[in-house]
Short mmCIF file of C-alpha atoms in Angstrom, two decimals:
data_model
loop_
_atom_site.label_atom_id
_atom_site.label_comp_id
_atom_site.label_asym_id
_atom_site.label_seq_id
_atom_site.Cartn_x
_atom_site.Cartn_y
_atom_site.Cartn_z
CA UNK Q 1 19.38 -13.73 23.86
CA UNK Q 2 16.62 -16.02 22.64
CA UNK Q 3 16.85 -19.66 21.54
CA UNK Q 4 16.73 -20.49 17.82
CA UNK Q 5 15.80 -23.48 15.68
CA UNK Q 6 19.26 -24.86 16.40
CA UNK Q 7 18.07 -25.48 19.97
CA UNK Q 8 14.77 -27.18 19.06
CA UNK Q 9 14.37 -30.83 20.07
CA UNK Q 10 13.58 -33.30 17.24
CA UNK Q 11 10.13 -34.49 16.17
CA UNK Q 12 8.12 -31.71 17.76
CA UNK Q 13 4.61 -30.47 17.07
CA UNK Q 14 5.55 -26.82 16.51
CA UNK Q 15 3.30 -23.75 16.47
CA UNK Q 16 4.90 -21.14 14.21
CA UNK Q 17 3.92 -17.47 13.96
CA UNK Q 18 4.64 -15.95 10.54
CA UNK Q 19 3.88 -12.53 9.09
CA UNK Q 20 2.22 -13.15 5.72
CA UNK Q 21 0.29 -9.87 5.70
CA UNK Q 22 0.07 -8.99 2.01
CA UNK Q 23 -1.47 -6.55 -0.44
CA UNK Q 24 -4.93 -7.64 -1.63
CA UNK Q 25 -6.11 -6.50 -5.06
CA UNK Q 26 -9.69 -7.20 -6.14
CA UNK Q 27 -9.87 -9.98 -3.55
CA UNK Q 28 -6.65 -11.62 -4.73
CA UNK Q 29 -3.79 -11.95 -2.26
CA UNK Q 30 -0.53 -10.85 -3.87
CA UNK Q 31 2.63 -12.93 -3.62
CA UNK Q 32 5.52 -10.99 -2.09
CA UNK Q 33 8.94 -11.41 -0.48
CA UNK Q 34 7.46 -12.30 2.91
CA UNK Q 35 6.38 -15.70 1.61
CA UNK Q 36 9.84 -16.36 0.23
CA UNK Q 37 11.58 -15.29 3.44
CA UNK Q 38 9.36 -17.31 5.78
CA UNK Q 39 9.58 -20.34 3.47
CA UNK Q 40 13.10 -20.96 4.80
CA UNK Q 41 11.85 -21.51 8.35
CA UNK Q 42 8.82 -23.58 7.32
CA UNK Q 43 10.82 -25.74 4.93
CA UNK Q 44 13.55 -26.38 7.49
CA UNK Q 45 11.03 -27.47 10.12
CA UNK Q 46 9.09 -29.72 7.75
CA UNK Q 47 12.20 -31.34 6.30
CA UNK Q 48 13.42 -32.07 9.84
CA UNK Q 49 10.24 -34.09 10.45
CA UNK Q 50 8.40 -31.68 12.72
CA UNK Q 51 4.62 -31.34 12.56
CA UNK Q 52 4.24 -27.70 11.59
CA UNK Q 53 1.23 -25.57 12.59
CA UNK Q 54 1.31 -22.04 11.17
CA UNK Q 55 -0.37 -18.87 12.38
CA UNK Q 56 -0.46 -15.50 10.59
CA UNK Q 57 -2.62 -12.41 10.25
CA UNK Q 58 -4.04 -10.51 7.29
CA UNK Q 59 -5.36 -6.96 7.52
CA UNK Q 60 -7.49 -5.59 10.32
CA UNK Q 61 -11.20 -6.12 11.01
CA UNK Q 62 -13.24 -3.80 8.81
CA UNK Q 63 -10.54 -3.31 6.19
CA UNK Q 64 -10.75 -4.38 2.56
CA UNK Q 65 -7.66 -6.53 3.08
CA UNK Q 66 -9.16 -8.38 6.06
CA UNK Q 67 -9.59 -11.76 4.35
CA UNK Q 68 -9.16 -15.45 4.99
CA UNK Q 69 -5.71 -17.06 4.77
CA UNK Q 70 -6.86 -19.79 2.37
CA UNK Q 71 -5.06 -18.15 -0.56
CA UNK Q 72 -1.96 -17.66 1.59
CA UNK Q 73 -1.70 -21.44 2.05
CA UNK Q 74 -1.51 -21.99 -1.71
CA UNK Q 75 1.07 -19.23 -2.20
CA UNK Q 76 3.25 -20.52 0.62
CA UNK Q 77 3.03 -24.05 -0.75
CA UNK Q 78 4.56 -22.85 -4.03
CA UNK Q 79 7.51 -21.42 -2.09
CA UNK Q 80 8.26 -24.51 0.01
CA UNK Q 81 7.51 -27.09 -2.69
CA UNK Q 82 5.18 -29.10 -0.49
CA UNK Q 83 1.50 -29.06 0.39
CA UNK Q 84 0.23 -26.60 2.99
CA UNK Q 85 -3.07 -27.63 4.50
CA UNK Q 86 -5.57 -25.00 5.56
CA UNK Q 87 -8.34 -25.00 8.14
CA UNK Q 88 -10.85 -22.16 8.41
CA UNK Q 89 -10.59 -22.12 12.18
CA UNK Q 90 -8.15 -20.65 14.70
CA UNK Q 91 -8.47 -22.71 17.87
CA UNK Q 92 -11.88 -24.38 17.74
CA UNK Q 93 -12.73 -28.05 17.25
CA UNK Q 94 -11.85 -28.06 13.54
CA UNK Q 95 -8.44 -26.52 14.18
CA UNK Q 96 -7.65 -28.94 17.01
CA UNK Q 97 -8.71 -31.95 14.96
CA UNK Q 98 -6.50 -30.85 12.06
CA UNK Q 99 -3.54 -30.27 14.38
CA UNK Q 100 -3.92 -33.65 16.08
CA UNK Q 101 -4.08 -35.40 12.69
CA UNK Q 102 -0.72 -34.04 11.48
CA UNK Q 103 2.06 -36.46 10.63
CA UNK Q 104 5.80 -35.83 10.48
CA UNK Q 105 6.64 -33.23 7.83
CA UNK Q 106 3.04 -32.02 7.44
CA UNK Q 107 2.35 -28.29 7.30
CA UNK Q 108 -0.97 -26.73 8.34
CA UNK Q 109 -2.03 -23.07 8.22
CA UNK Q 110 -4.71 -21.91 10.67
CA UNK Q 111 -7.20 -19.15 9.90
CA UNK Q 112 -6.36 -15.43 10.22
CA UNK Q 113 -5.43 -14.81 13.87
CA UNK Q 114 -7.19 -11.45 13.76
CA UNK Q 115 -10.49 -13.25 13.31
CA UNK Q 116 -9.98 -14.27 16.94
CA UNK Q 117 -11.34 -11.68 19.40
CA UNK Q 118 -8.53 -12.29 21.88
CA UNK Q 119 -5.73 -11.58 19.41
CA UNK Q 120 -5.74 -7.84 18.77
CA UNK Q 121 -5.95 -5.75 21.95
CA UNK Q 122 -2.50 -4.54 23.01
CA UNK Q 123 -2.14 -6.10 26.45
CA UNK Q 124 0.60 -7.44 28.71
CA UNK Q 125 2.03 -10.88 27.80
CA UNK Q 126 0.67 -12.33 31.05
CA UNK Q 127 -2.85 -11.30 30.03
CA UNK Q 128 -2.42 -12.78 26.57
CA UNK Q 129 -0.98 -16.01 27.96
CA UNK Q 130 -4.17 -16.52 29.95
CA UNK Q 131 -6.55 -16.21 26.97
CA UNK Q 132 -8.58 -19.19 25.82
CA UNK Q 133 -6.91 -18.83 22.41
CA UNK Q 134 -3.42 -19.37 23.83
CA UNK Q 135 -4.32 -21.91 26.49
CA UNK Q 136 -6.29 -24.10 24.04
CA UNK Q 137 -3.66 -24.26 21.29
CA UNK Q 138 -0.80 -24.68 23.77
CA UNK Q 139 -2.24 -27.98 24.95
CA UNK Q 140 -1.92 -29.47 21.45
CA UNK Q 141 1.65 -28.46 20.53
CA UNK Q 142 5.10 -29.00 22.03
CA UNK Q 143 6.88 -25.76 21.17
CA UNK Q 144 6.39 -22.25 19.80
CA UNK Q 145 8.45 -20.52 17.10
CA UNK Q 146 8.13 -16.79 16.39
CA UNK Q 147 9.33 -15.90 12.91
CA UNK Q 148 7.23 -12.71 12.60
CA UNK Q 149 9.85 -10.04 13.28
CA UNK Q 150 7.92 -7.48 11.24
CA UNK Q 151 5.01 -7.80 13.68
CA UNK Q 152 7.18 -8.11 16.80
CA UNK Q 153 6.42 -4.57 17.96
CA UNK Q 154 2.82 -5.66 18.65
CA UNK Q 155 1.76 -7.17 21.99
CA UNK Q 156 -0.82 -9.51 20.46
CA UNK Q 157 -1.75 -12.95 21.75
CA UNK Q 158 -0.08 -14.94 18.97
CA UNK Q 159 3.15 -12.98 19.47
CA UNK Q 160 3.60 -12.61 23.22
CA UNK Q 161 1.24 -15.12 24.88
CA UNK Q 162 2.68 -18.44 23.74
CA UNK Q 163 6.30 -17.86 24.88
CA UNK Q 164 5.04 -17.72 28.46
CA UNK Q 165 3.43 -21.16 28.31
CA UNK Q 166 5.57 -23.10 25.82
CA UNK Q 167 9.28 -23.60 25.07
CA UNK Q 168 9.90 -20.70 22.64
CA UNK Q 169 12.34 -20.23 19.77
CA UNK Q 170 13.17 -17.68 17.07
CA UNK Q 171 12.69 -18.69 13.45
CA UNK Q 172 15.26 -17.85 10.78
CA UNK Q 173 13.58 -14.57 9.74
CA UNK Q 174 13.33 -13.43 13.35
CA UNK Q 175 16.94 -14.38 13.96
CA UNK Q 176 18.43 -12.65 10.90
CA UNK Q 177 16.22 -9.53 11.13
CA UNK Q 178 17.01 -9.06 14.82
CA UNK Q 179 20.74 -9.48 14.32
CA UNK Q 180 20.91 -7.14 11.31
CA UNK Q 181 18.58 -4.44 12.58
CA UNK Q 182 20.20 -4.37 16.01
CA UNK Q 183 23.71 -4.24 14.55
CA UNK Q 184 23.93 -0.46 14.51
CA UNK Q 185 23.58 -0.48 18.29
CA UNK Q 186 25.57 -3.64 19.03
CA UNK Q 187 28.40 -3.70 16.47
CA UNK Q 188 31.59 -1.68 16.43
CA UNK Q 189 32.60 -0.18 13.07
CA UNK Q 190 36.11 1.16 12.50
CA UNK Q 191 35.14 3.37 9.57
CA UNK Q 192 32.39 5.86 8.76
CA UNK Q 193 28.78 4.92 9.52
CA UNK Q 194 26.17 6.59 7.32
CA UNK Q 195 22.41 6.55 7.58
CA UNK Q 196 20.07 7.49 4.73
CA UNK Q 197 16.82 8.74 6.25
CA UNK Q 198 13.65 9.82 4.47
CA UNK Q 199 10.03 8.82 4.32
CA UNK Q 200 6.93 10.69 5.37
CA UNK Q 201 7.17 10.83 9.17
CA UNK Q 202 9.39 13.45 10.75
CA UNK Q 203 8.98 11.87 14.17
CA UNK Q 204 10.56 8.61 12.96
CA UNK Q 205 13.56 10.50 11.58
CA UNK Q 206 13.92 12.57 14.75
CA UNK Q 207 13.75 9.51 17.00
CA UNK Q 208 16.33 7.67 14.91
CA UNK Q 209 18.69 10.65 14.90
CA UNK Q 210 18.31 11.19 18.64
CA UNK Q 211 18.93 7.53 19.41
CA UNK Q 212 21.80 6.95 16.99
CA UNK Q 213 23.47 10.34 16.83
CA UNK Q 214 26.52 9.08 18.69
CA UNK Q 215 26.90 6.02 16.45
CA UNK Q 216 26.25 7.58 13.03
CA UNK Q 217 28.74 9.93 11.40
CA UNK Q 218 26.54 11.20 8.56
CA UNK Q 219 22.77 11.45 8.11
CA UNK Q 220 21.67 11.92 4.47
CA UNK Q 221 18.12 13.31 4.40
CA UNK Q 222 15.33 13.26 1.86
CA UNK Q 223 11.59 12.71 1.57
CA UNK Q 224 9.01 14.74 3.45
CA UNK Q 225 11.13 14.62 6.59
CA UNK Q 226 14.08 16.04 4.66
CA UNK Q 227 11.97 18.89 3.33
CA UNK Q 228 10.93 19.81 6.89
CA UNK Q 229 14.61 19.98 7.87
CA UNK Q 230 15.20 22.27 4.88
CA UNK Q 231 12.42 24.51 6.16
CA UNK Q 232 14.09 24.63 9.56
CA UNK Q 233 17.33 25.63 7.83
CA UNK Q 234 15.57 28.70 6.42
CA UNK Q 235 14.52 27.50 2.97
CA UNK Q 236 11.09 28.24 1.46
CA UNK Q 237 10.02 24.58 1.29
CA UNK Q 238 8.31 22.17 3.68
CA UNK Q 239 4.91 23.88 3.45
CA UNK Q 240 1.56 22.37 2.54
CA UNK Q 241 -0.04 23.57 -0.68
CA UNK Q 242 -3.76 23.37 -1.37
CA UNK Q 243 -4.88 19.75 -1.12
CA UNK Q 244 -1.78 18.68 0.84
CA UNK Q 245 -1.67 17.43 4.40
CA UNK Q 246 1.96 16.39 4.83
CA UNK Q 247 4.00 19.24 6.27
CA UNK Q 248 2.34 21.91 8.41
CA UNK Q 249 0.99 19.71 11.21
CA UNK Q 250 4.30 17.85 11.44
CA UNK Q 251 6.12 21.16 11.46
CA UNK Q 252 4.12 22.44 14.40
CA UNK Q 253 4.67 19.22 16.33
CA UNK Q 254 8.38 18.88 15.62
CA UNK Q 255 9.75 22.34 14.84
CA UNK Q 256 11.69 22.88 18.05
CA UNK Q 257 13.26 19.42 17.94
CA UNK Q 258 14.24 19.74 14.27
CA UNK Q 259 15.82 23.15 14.87
CA UNK Q 260 17.63 21.78 17.90
CA UNK Q 261 19.00 18.82 15.92
CA UNK Q 262 20.29 21.13 13.20
CA UNK Q 263 21.91 23.33 15.82
CA UNK Q 264 23.49 20.49 17.80
CA UNK Q 265 24.27 17.99 15.02
CA UNK Q 266 24.46 20.18 11.94
CA UNK Q 267 27.88 18.84 10.98
CA UNK Q 268 26.40 15.31 10.81
CA UNK Q 269 23.32 16.23 8.76
CA UNK Q 270 23.39 16.56 4.98
CA UNK Q 271 20.33 18.14 3.34
CA UNK Q 272 19.22 18.11 -0.28
CA UNK Q 273 20.75 20.84 -2.46
CA UNK Q 274 18.12 20.41 -5.18
CA UNK Q 275 14.62 19.00 -5.48
CA UNK Q 276 12.59 17.42 -8.28
CA UNK Q 277 9.04 18.19 -9.37
CA UNK Q 278 6.56 17.46 -12.18
CA UNK Q 279 6.98 20.12 -14.85
CA UNK Q 280 4.45 21.52 -17.32
CA UNK Q 281 5.05 18.64 -19.74
CA UNK Q 282 4.62 15.98 -17.02
CA UNK Q 283 8.35 15.27 -17.08
CA UNK Q 284 10.81 15.50 -14.20
CA UNK Q 285 12.06 18.98 -13.49
CA UNK Q 286 14.75 19.96 -10.97
CA UNK Q 287 15.55 23.18 -9.11
CA UNK Q 288 18.34 24.13 -6.74
CA UNK Q 289 17.09 24.68 -3.21
CA UNK Q 290 18.96 28.01 -3.14
CA UNK Q 291 16.84 29.22 -6.09
CA UNK Q 292 13.47 28.47 -4.46
CA UNK Q 293 11.93 31.76 -3.31
CA UNK Q 294 8.42 30.45 -2.75
CA UNK Q 295 6.97 26.97 -2.66
CA UNK Q 296 4.50 26.83 -5.52
CA UNK Q 297 4.63 23.14 -6.41
CA UNK Q 298 5.04 19.72 -4.83
CA UNK Q 299 8.58 18.39 -4.59
CA UNK Q 300 8.60 14.64 -5.15
CA UNK Q 301 12.27 13.64 -4.95
CA UNK Q 302 15.71 14.94 -4.18
CA UNK Q 303 17.55 16.17 -7.26
CA UNK Q 304 20.49 14.82 -9.24
CA UNK Q 305 22.99 17.20 -7.63
CA UNK Q 306 21.95 15.88 -4.22
CA UNK Q 307 22.54 12.30 -5.36
CA UNK Q 308 25.96 13.36 -6.64
CA UNK Q 309 26.78 14.77 -3.18
CA UNK Q 310 25.44 11.74 -1.29
CA UNK Q 311 27.15 9.18 -3.55
CA UNK Q 312 30.79 9.64 -2.40
CA UNK Q 313 29.74 9.76 1.26
CA UNK Q 314 28.12 6.34 0.86
CA UNK Q 315 31.09 4.92 -1.04
CA UNK Q 316 33.47 6.07 1.72
CA UNK Q 317 31.40 4.33 4.43
CA UNK Q 318 32.07 1.07 6.23
CA UNK Q 319 28.39 0.72 7.12
CA UNK Q 320 25.24 2.21 5.61
CA UNK Q 321 21.71 1.95 6.99
CA UNK Q 322 18.61 3.05 5.06
CA UNK Q 323 15.36 4.12 6.69
CA UNK Q 324 12.72 5.48 4.32
CA UNK Q 325 12.70 6.61 0.69
CA UNK Q 326 14.11 9.91 -0.59
CA UNK Q 327 11.23 10.43 -3.00
CA UNK Q 328 8.14 8.99 -4.63
CA UNK Q 329 10.07 6.06 -6.07
CA UNK Q 330 6.93 4.20 -7.18
CA UNK Q 331 6.87 6.75 -10.03
CA UNK Q 332 9.94 6.14 -12.18
CA UNK Q 333 10.35 9.89 -12.74
CA UNK Q 334 10.93 10.40 -9.03
CA UNK Q 335 12.99 7.34 -8.19
CA UNK Q 336 16.36 9.00 -8.88
CA UNK Q 337 17.13 9.77 -5.24
CA UNK Q 338 16.13 6.42 -3.77
CA UNK Q 339 17.67 4.29 -6.51
CA UNK Q 340 20.76 6.48 -6.65
CA UNK Q 341 21.69 5.85 -3.02
CA UNK Q 342 20.71 2.17 -3.26
CA UNK Q 343 22.94 1.62 -6.29
CA UNK Q 344 25.84 3.36 -4.55
CA UNK Q 345 25.36 1.03 -1.56
CA UNK Q 346 25.13 -2.04 -3.82
CA UNK Q 347 28.40 -1.11 -5.53
CA UNK Q 348 30.24 -0.46 -2.26
CA UNK Q 349 31.94 -3.10 -0.14
CA UNK Q 350 30.21 -2.07 3.07
CA UNK Q 351 27.91 -3.56 5.68
CA UNK Q 352 24.39 -2.44 4.75
CA UNK Q 353 20.84 -2.75 5.99
CA UNK Q 354 17.90 -1.50 3.92
CA UNK Q 355 14.47 -1.24 5.52
CA UNK Q 356 11.66 0.98 6.66
CA UNK Q 357 8.22 0.30 5.25
CA UNK Q 358 8.18 -0.19 1.47
CA UNK Q 359 11.63 1.25 0.77
CA UNK Q 360 13.17 -2.16 0.15
CA UNK Q 361 10.64 -2.74 -2.67
CA UNK Q 362 12.63 -0.32 -4.80
CA UNK Q 363 15.43 -2.88 -5.05
CA UNK Q 364 13.34 -5.35 -7.02
CA UNK Q 365 11.32 -2.68 -8.86
CA UNK Q 366 14.45 -1.23 -10.44
CA UNK Q 367 16.35 -4.41 -11.25
CA UNK Q 368 18.81 -4.46 -8.37
CA UNK Q 369 19.94 -7.66 -6.66
CA UNK Q 370 19.18 -8.15 -2.96
CA UNK Q 371 22.40 -10.13 -2.75
CA UNK Q 372 24.37 -6.91 -3.19
CA UNK Q 373 23.11 -5.66 0.18
CA UNK Q 374 24.05 -6.96 3.61
CA UNK Q 375 20.43 -7.30 4.69
CA UNK Q 376 17.11 -6.22 3.18
CA UNK Q 377 14.51 -6.01 5.91
CA UNK Q 378 10.87 -6.95 5.35
CA UNK Q 379 9.93 -5.07 8.52
CA UNK Q 380 8.47 -1.58 8.76
CA UNK Q 381 7.38 -0.56 12.24
CA UNK Q 382 9.62 -3.11 13.95
CA UNK Q 383 12.65 -1.87 11.99
CA UNK Q 384 11.97 1.71 13.06
CA UNK Q 385 11.58 0.68 16.70
CA UNK Q 386 14.84 -1.25 16.55
CA UNK Q 387 16.64 1.81 15.18
CA UNK Q 388 15.14 4.06 17.84
CA UNK Q 389 16.13 1.70 20.64
CA UNK Q 390 12.57 0.83 21.64
CA UNK Q 391 11.96 -2.75 22.83
CA UNK Q 392 9.98 -5.14 20.64
CA UNK Q 393 7.29 -6.98 22.60
CA UNK Q 394 7.60 -10.18 20.56
CA UNK Q 395 11.36 -10.28 20.96
CA UNK Q 396 11.24 -9.54 24.68
CA UNK Q 397 8.74 -12.38 25.13
CA UNK Q 398 11.14 -14.80 23.43
CA UNK Q 399 13.95 -13.72 25.72
CA UNK Q 400 11.86 -14.60 28.77
CA UNK Q 401 11.89 -18.29 27.93
#
């Protein structure tokens, strides 16, 4: 296991990796839950009298969201109720001067790590530890804290290089995300364990089911992945219509595995019994899967009967994990499936983890309280990798310390 902030010596100059990657609209960085979550770690370090140097990334080179972190500093400052300095430099003279000038309790944000050429290539930690980026910054700080669990599946310099050359610790987000997202593999539950799986990628669902099949009693399926499983079960859905590119390629790549899962684990897998679509009046329409003789429209959510079948399974569970949405929940007409299972979880006294890309956004969008869930993950790719049993490079690097 890695060390945490509880193990950090006092009065350190600490280099902290956050994940503040955010939506950017018309050049404006949007505030989101990542700032609020990481604020706990930053605030704790600053209030303890450490000199706090922050690193984070935003977008990828060439993308519209590849922008400076100057706005991020102002947003983070509003969450920690103290000033956050910013320097438009990553490890050059300006950055070093700003770091050396810090006093106890000061917080400084360096420029976008992905503006550094040595950050992005996926390479071994030993290679990253030997970069000029890592070696230069390491000489001006005492310790390294990784709080960027949602980026921990990447073997980038700011995530895996520093733990090899500095005393390394997990921040509060890293600590809580790791413990919650690993719980399905590490905890013992006496009662039923249920997993709600949806989203757009069949491979993610297959990997999760293969890895956790012996630990999960019931898989409740929806989304594009769920429709592909319905196709494998002999229903006339899970096909691309004109202008679509969601189903057929995934079907060809995963058909044998999906059919094998249904054959071997059919008693664990619950499929939608009805699906929702946009009707002629632009309202929500629903149709029983058994009544579909030909796919002639896009299905955008599981139906109400499916929610009614999934609801008691969730309420009878000791633990429920969510990976992916059951429908296009961003459109209120097609949020019934996703919000239905989330509300059942919120009203049930069970251990719960909600994550997988943007799925957790539905909680705030539809007026639910995050406090009614055991853990709401801000991670996407890292959450999926944790569920599938794959190691996370950033976490493994911390464990080496």
